[in-house]
Coordinates of C-alpha atoms in Angstrom, one line a residue:
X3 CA 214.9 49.4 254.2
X4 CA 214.4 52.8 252.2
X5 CA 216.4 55.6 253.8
X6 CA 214.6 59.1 254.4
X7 CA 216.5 62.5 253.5
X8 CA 216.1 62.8 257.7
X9 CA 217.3 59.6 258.3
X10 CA 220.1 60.4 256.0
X11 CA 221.3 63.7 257.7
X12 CA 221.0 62.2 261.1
X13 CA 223.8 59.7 259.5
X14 CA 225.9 62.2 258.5
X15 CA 225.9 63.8 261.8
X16 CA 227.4 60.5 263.6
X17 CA 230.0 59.7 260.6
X18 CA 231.0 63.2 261.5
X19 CA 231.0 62.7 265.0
X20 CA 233.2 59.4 264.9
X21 CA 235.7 61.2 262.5
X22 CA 236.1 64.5 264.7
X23 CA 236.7 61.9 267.9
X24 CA 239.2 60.4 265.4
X25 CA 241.3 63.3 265.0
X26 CA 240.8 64.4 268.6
X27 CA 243.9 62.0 268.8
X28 CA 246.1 64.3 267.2
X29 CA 245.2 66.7 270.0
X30 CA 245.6 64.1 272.6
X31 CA 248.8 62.8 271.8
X32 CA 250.4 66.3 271.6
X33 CA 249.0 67.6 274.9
X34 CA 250.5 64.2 276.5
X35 CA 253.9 65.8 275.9
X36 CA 253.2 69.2 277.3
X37 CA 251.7 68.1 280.1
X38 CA 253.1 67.6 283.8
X39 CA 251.9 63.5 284.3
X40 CA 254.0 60.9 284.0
X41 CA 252.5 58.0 281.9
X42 CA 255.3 55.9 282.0
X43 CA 256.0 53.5 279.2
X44 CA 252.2 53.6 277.8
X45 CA 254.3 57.4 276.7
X46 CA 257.6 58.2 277.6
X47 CA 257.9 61.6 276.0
X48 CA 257.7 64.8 278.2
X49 CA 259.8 67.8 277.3
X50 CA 262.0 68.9 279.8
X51 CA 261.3 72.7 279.3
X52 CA 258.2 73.0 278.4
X53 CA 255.2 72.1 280.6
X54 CA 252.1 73.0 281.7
X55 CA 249.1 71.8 284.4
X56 CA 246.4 73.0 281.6
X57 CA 247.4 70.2 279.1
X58 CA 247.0 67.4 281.5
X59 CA 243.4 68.8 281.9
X60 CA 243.1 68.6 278.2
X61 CA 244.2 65.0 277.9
X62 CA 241.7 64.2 280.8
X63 CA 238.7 65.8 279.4
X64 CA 239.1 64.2 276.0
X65 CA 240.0 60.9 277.7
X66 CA 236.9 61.0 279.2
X67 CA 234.4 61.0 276.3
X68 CA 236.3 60.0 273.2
X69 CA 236.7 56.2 272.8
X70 CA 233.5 56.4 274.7
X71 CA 231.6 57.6 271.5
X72 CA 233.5 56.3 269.3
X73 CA 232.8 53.2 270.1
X74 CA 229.1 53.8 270.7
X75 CA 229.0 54.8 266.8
X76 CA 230.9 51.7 265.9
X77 CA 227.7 49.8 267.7
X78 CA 225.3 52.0 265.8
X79 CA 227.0 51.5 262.0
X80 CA 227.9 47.6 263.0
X81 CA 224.1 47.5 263.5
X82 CA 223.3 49.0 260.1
X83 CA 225.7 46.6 258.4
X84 CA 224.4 43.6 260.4
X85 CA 220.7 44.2 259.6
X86 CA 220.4 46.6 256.7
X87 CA 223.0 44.6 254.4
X88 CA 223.2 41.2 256.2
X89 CA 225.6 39.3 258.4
X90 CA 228.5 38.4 256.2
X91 CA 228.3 41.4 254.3
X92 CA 228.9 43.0 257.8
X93 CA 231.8 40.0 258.6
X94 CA 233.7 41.4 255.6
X95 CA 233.2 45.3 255.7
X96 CA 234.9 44.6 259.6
X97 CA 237.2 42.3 258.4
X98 CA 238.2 44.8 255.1
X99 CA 237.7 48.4 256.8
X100 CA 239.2 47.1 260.4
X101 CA 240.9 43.9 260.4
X102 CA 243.3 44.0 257.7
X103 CA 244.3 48.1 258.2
X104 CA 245.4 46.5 261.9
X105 CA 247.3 44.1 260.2
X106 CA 248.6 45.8 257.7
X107 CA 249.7 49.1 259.6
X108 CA 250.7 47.5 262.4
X109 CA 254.1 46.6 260.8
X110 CA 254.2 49.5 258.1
X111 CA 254.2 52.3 260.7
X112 CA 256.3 50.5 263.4
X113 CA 259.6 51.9 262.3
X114 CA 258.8 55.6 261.7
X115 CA 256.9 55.6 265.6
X116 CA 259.7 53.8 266.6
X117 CA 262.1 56.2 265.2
X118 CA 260.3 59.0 266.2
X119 CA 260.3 58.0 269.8
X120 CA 263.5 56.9 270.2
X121 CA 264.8 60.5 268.7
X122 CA 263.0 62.6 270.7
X123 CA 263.2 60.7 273.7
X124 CA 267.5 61.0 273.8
X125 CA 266.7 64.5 272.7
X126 CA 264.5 64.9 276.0
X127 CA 267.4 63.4 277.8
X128 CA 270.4 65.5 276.6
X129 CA 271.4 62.9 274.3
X130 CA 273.9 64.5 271.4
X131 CA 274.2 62.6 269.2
X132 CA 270.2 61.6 269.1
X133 CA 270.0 61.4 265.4
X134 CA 272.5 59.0 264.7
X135 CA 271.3 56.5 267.9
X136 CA 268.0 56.6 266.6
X137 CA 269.0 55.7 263.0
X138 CA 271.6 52.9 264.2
X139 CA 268.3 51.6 266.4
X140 CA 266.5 51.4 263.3
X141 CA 269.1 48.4 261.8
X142 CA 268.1 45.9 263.9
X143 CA 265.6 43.3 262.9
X144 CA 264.4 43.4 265.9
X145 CA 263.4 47.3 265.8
X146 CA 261.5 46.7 262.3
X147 CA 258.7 44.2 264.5
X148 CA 256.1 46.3 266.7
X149 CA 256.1 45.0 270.1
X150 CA 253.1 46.6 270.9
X151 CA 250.1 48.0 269.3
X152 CA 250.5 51.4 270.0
X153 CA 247.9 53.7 268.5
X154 CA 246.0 51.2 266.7
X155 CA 244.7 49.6 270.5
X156 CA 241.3 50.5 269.9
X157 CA 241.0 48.9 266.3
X158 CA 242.4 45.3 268.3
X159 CA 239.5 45.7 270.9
X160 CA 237.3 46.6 268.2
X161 CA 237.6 43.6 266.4
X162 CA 237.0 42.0 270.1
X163 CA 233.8 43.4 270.6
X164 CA 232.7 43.0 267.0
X165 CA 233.3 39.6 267.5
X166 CA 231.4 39.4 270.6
X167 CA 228.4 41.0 269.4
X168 CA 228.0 39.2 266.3
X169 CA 227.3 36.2 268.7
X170 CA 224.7 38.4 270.5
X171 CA 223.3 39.5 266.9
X172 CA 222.5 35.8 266.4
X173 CA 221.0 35.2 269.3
X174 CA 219.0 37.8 269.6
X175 CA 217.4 37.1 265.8
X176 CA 216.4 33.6 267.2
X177 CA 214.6 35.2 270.3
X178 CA 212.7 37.9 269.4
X179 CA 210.4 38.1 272.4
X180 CA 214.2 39.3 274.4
X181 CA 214.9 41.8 271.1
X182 CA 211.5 43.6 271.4
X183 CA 211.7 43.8 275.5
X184 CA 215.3 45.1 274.9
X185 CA 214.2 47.8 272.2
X186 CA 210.6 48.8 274.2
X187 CA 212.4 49.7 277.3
X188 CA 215.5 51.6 275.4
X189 CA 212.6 53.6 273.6
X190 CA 211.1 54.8 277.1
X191 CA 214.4 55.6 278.7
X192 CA 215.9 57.6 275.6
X193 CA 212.6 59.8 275.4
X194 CA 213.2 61.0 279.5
X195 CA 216.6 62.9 280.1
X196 CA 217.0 62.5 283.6
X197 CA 215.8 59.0 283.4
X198 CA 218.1 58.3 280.4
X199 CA 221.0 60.1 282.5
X200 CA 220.1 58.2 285.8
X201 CA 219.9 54.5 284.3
X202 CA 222.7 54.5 281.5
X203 CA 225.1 56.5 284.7
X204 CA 224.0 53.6 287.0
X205 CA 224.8 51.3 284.5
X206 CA 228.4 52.8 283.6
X207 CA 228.8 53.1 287.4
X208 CA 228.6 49.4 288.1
X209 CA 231.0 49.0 285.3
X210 CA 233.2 50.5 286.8
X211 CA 232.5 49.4 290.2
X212 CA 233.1 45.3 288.7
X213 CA 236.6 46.7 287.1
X214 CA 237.9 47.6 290.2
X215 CA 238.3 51.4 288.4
X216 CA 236.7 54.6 287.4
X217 CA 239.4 55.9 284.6
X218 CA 240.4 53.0 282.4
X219 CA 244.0 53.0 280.7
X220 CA 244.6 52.4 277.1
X221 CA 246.5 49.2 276.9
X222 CA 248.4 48.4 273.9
X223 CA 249.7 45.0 274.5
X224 CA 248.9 42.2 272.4
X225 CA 247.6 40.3 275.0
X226 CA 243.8 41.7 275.4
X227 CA 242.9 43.2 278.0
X228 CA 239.2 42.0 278.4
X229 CA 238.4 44.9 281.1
X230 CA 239.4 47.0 279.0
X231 CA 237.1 45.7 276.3
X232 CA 234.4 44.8 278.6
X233 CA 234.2 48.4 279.2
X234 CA 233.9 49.6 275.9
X235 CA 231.5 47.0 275.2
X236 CA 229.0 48.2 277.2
X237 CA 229.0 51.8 274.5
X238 CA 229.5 49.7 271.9
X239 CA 226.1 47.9 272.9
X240 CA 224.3 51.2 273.6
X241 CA 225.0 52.1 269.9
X242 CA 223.8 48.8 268.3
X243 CA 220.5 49.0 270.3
X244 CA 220.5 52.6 269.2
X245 CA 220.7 51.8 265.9
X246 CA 217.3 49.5 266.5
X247 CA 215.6 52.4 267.9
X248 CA 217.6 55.3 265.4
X249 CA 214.0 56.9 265.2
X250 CA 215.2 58.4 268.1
X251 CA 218.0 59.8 267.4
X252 CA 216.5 63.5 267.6
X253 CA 215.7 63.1 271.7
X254 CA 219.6 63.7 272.1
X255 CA 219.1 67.1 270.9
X256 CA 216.3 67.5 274.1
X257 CA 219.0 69.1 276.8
X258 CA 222.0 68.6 274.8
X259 CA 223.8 72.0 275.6
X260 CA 223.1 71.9 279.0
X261 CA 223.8 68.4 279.4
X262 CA 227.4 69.5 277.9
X263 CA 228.0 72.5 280.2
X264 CA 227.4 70.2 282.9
X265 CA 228.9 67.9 282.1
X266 CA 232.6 70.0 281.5
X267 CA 231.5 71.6 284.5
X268 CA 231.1 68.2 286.2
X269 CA 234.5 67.0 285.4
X270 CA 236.4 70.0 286.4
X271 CA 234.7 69.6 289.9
X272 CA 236.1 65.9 289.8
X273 CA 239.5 66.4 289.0
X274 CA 239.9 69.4 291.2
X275 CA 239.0 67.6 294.6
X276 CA 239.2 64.3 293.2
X277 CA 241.4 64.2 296.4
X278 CA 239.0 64.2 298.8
X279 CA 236.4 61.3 297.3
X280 CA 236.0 58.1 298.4
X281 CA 236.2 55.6 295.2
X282 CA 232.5 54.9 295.2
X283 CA 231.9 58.9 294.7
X284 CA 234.6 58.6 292.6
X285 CA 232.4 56.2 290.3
X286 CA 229.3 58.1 290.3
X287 CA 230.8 61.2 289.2
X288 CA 233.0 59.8 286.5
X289 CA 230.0 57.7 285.1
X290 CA 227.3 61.0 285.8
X291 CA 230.2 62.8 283.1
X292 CA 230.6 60.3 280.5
X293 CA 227.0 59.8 280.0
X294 CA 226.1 64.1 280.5
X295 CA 229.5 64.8 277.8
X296 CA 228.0 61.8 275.4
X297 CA 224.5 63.2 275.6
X298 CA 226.0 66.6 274.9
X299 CA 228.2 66.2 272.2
X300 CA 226.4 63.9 270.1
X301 CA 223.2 66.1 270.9
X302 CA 224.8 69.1 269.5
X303 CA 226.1 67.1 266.3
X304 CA 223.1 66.3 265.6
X305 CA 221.2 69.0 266.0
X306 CA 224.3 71.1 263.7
X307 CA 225.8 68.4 261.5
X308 CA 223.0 66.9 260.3
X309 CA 223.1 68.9 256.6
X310 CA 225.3 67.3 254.5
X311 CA 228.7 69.4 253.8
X312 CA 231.5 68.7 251.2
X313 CA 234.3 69.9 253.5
X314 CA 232.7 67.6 256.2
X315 CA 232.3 64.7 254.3
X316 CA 236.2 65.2 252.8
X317 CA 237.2 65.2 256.5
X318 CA 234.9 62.3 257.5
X319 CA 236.7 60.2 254.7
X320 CA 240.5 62.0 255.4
X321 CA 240.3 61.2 259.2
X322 CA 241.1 57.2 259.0
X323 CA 244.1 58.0 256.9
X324 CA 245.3 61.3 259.1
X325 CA 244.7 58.8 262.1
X326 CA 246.9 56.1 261.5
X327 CA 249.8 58.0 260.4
X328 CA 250.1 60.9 262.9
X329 CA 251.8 59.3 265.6
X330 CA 255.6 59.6 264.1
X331 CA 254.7 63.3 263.5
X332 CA 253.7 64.3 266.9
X333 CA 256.1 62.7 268.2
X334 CA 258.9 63.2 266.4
X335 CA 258.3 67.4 266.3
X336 CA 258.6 68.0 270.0
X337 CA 261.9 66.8 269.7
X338 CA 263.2 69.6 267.0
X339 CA 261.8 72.5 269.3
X340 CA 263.0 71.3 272.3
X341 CA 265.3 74.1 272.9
X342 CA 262.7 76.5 271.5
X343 CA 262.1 79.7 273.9
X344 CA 258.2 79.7 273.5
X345 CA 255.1 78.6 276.0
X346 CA 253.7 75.1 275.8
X347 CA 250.9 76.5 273.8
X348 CA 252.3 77.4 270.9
X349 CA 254.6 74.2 270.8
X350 CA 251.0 72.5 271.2
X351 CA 250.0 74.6 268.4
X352 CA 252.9 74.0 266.1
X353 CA 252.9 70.3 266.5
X354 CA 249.8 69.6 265.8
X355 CA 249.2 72.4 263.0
X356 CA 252.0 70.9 261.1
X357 CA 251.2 67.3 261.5
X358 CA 247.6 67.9 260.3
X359 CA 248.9 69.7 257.1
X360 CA 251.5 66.5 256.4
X361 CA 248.8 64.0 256.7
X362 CA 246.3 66.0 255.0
X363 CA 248.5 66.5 252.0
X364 CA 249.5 63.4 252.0
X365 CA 245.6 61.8 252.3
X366 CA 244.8 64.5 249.2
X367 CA 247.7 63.3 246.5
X368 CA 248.5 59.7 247.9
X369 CA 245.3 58.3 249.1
X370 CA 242.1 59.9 248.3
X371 CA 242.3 58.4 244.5
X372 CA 244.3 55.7 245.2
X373 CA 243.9 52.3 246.0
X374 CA 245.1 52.9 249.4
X375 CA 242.6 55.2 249.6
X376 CA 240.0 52.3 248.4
X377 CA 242.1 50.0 250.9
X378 CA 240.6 52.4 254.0
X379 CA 237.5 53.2 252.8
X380 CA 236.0 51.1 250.2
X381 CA 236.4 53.3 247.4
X382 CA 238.4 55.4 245.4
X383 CA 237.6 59.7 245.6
X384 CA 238.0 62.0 242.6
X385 CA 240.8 64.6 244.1
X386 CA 238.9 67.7 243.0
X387 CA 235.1 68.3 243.7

């Protein structure tokens, strides 16, 4: 199928898209920290000096459209590789780009997270000889094997759904008469905004109303959690019958600022008297934002991403890397400034400023030209140009 310079751009846009919603997790995981909720064991770092209402906001709002698109672009680009290249060409590119990174960085990252953790954690609890526990921890056997999958959740569900969908993908070539009906219908929702916002909010909605929930946790066990999946699913879905219809692509640039400033606007309403809904309104609203923050951001992308740029695409290609290795950074940083005399902010700030720079410098002289660098992404990248 011969791509068009449009077609091309609007491609660029959504690469860029999934890689800023990448690196939102940098953000995400920092803010956890300064924030006032309790998360329990799913993250058991909160500094005792430091805190602050505005960061649990923060964590909420990004929570709330994040893994949503992300995985609604993994639908669209699992689309292209299933019928633009062809089913086993797609089988391997999941198997290479997702399966195998799992694998692979599931036990080479374990100890630094776990370090990190542990450190700051009996820093956090007055501990004074932190350092020392931490390393002594670390000399176990049993500390060296990940007993959860910790940041790398959504690449497990991801190869879930992939695998779900490529038995959908084969049905769906054998009836075609279901395919067409499918993409027909998808065509004259997308083109009406409300309609759109109305049907694909309904749709959420009784998601959430079958799952018993309207805010669904990130699990990291390694036993799946198939709500959890299910839910993202259904985005993962919208993007593969997206891709069928990618023509259309430019109707999420009809409303897409207002859509956004609704749909922040919508949220803070929710959490500031979620108090006083009943769980059904609780549903609708939550379901009315994901689908009004989706329409918005990728709207927005689209309509001022779309031209190709170098220091986009170097991010685009950087953000798998500066992903998967963050964790031990952001975590392990809180604990050095624990005792530091500044507002939350600037901690925020510092943590995550210095982080980026580590895994960015790291990406530029150990990965981009490397075969690691091949390992994430397919191919090798000259450093300079």
């Amino acid at each position: 199928m011969k791509t068009t310079p449009a077609k091309t751009e609007r491609l660029h846009a959504l690469d860029s898209l999934r890689a800023i919603m990448m690196l939102l997790g940098l953000v995400l995981h920092t803010a956890i920290t300064y924030g006032t909720v309790d998360y329990g064991s799913s993250w058991m770092l909160k500094d005792p000096n430091t805190t602050h209402v505005t960061f649990d906001a923060i964590v909420a709002l990004i929570h709330s459209f994040r893994m949503q698109i992300f995985f609604l672009i993994a639908g669209f680009f699992g689309a292209l590789l299933f019928y633009e290249r062809s089913p086993a060409r797609m089988i391997k590119n999941r198997i290479q780009r997702i399966g195998l990174p799992f694998l692979v960085f599931l036990f080479v990252l374990w100890p630094s997270i776990k370090f990190a953790f542990t450190y700051t954690d009996l820093v956090f609890s007055g501990a004074p000889d932190a350092w020392q526990q931490a390393v002594e921890d670390l000399w176990s056997w049993s500390s060296l094997l990940p007993t959860n999958t910790f940041h790398l959740w959504f690449l497990y569900d991801l190869i879930h759904v992939n695998i779900l969908f490529l038995g959908f993908a084969f049905l769906f070539i054998r009836w075609k008469r279901g395919a067409d009906f499918i993409k027909r219908n998808f065509i004259w929702v997308i083109k009406r905004p409300l309609v759109r916002l109305v049907v694909l909010s309904l749709l959420t909605g009784l998601v959430y109303y079958s799952i018993d929930t309207y805010s669904v946790p990130s699990t990291a066990s390694f036993i799946p959690n198939y709500l959890e999946v299910f839910y993202y699913s259904s985005f993962y879905a919208f993007g593969w019958v997206l891709f069928k219809a990618k023509e259309q692509l430019d109707e999420f640039k009809n409303g897409d600022r207002i859509s956004l400033v609704a749909g922040i606007a919508l949220f803070f309403v929710h959490i500031i008297y979620r108090d006083s809904y009943t769980f059904l309104q609780h549903v609708v609203l939550q379901a009315i934002t994901v689908w009004l923050l989706i329409f918005g951001i990728m709207g927005c992308f689209i309509r001022y991403g779309s031209q190709h740029s170098y220091k986009m695409r170097y991010i685009s290609d950087s953000s798998y890397w500066v992903y998967l290795i963050h964790l031990s950074f952001v975590a392990f940083f809180p604990g050095l400034m624990v005792d530091w005399p500044i507002p939350a902010v600037i901690k925020l700030l510092i943590v995550v400023g210095a982080s980026s720079i580590i895994c960015w410098i790291s990406y530029h002289y150990l990965v981009r030209s490397t075969f690691i660098g091949k390992f994430l992404n397919g191919r090798k990248y000259p450093r300079k140009g």
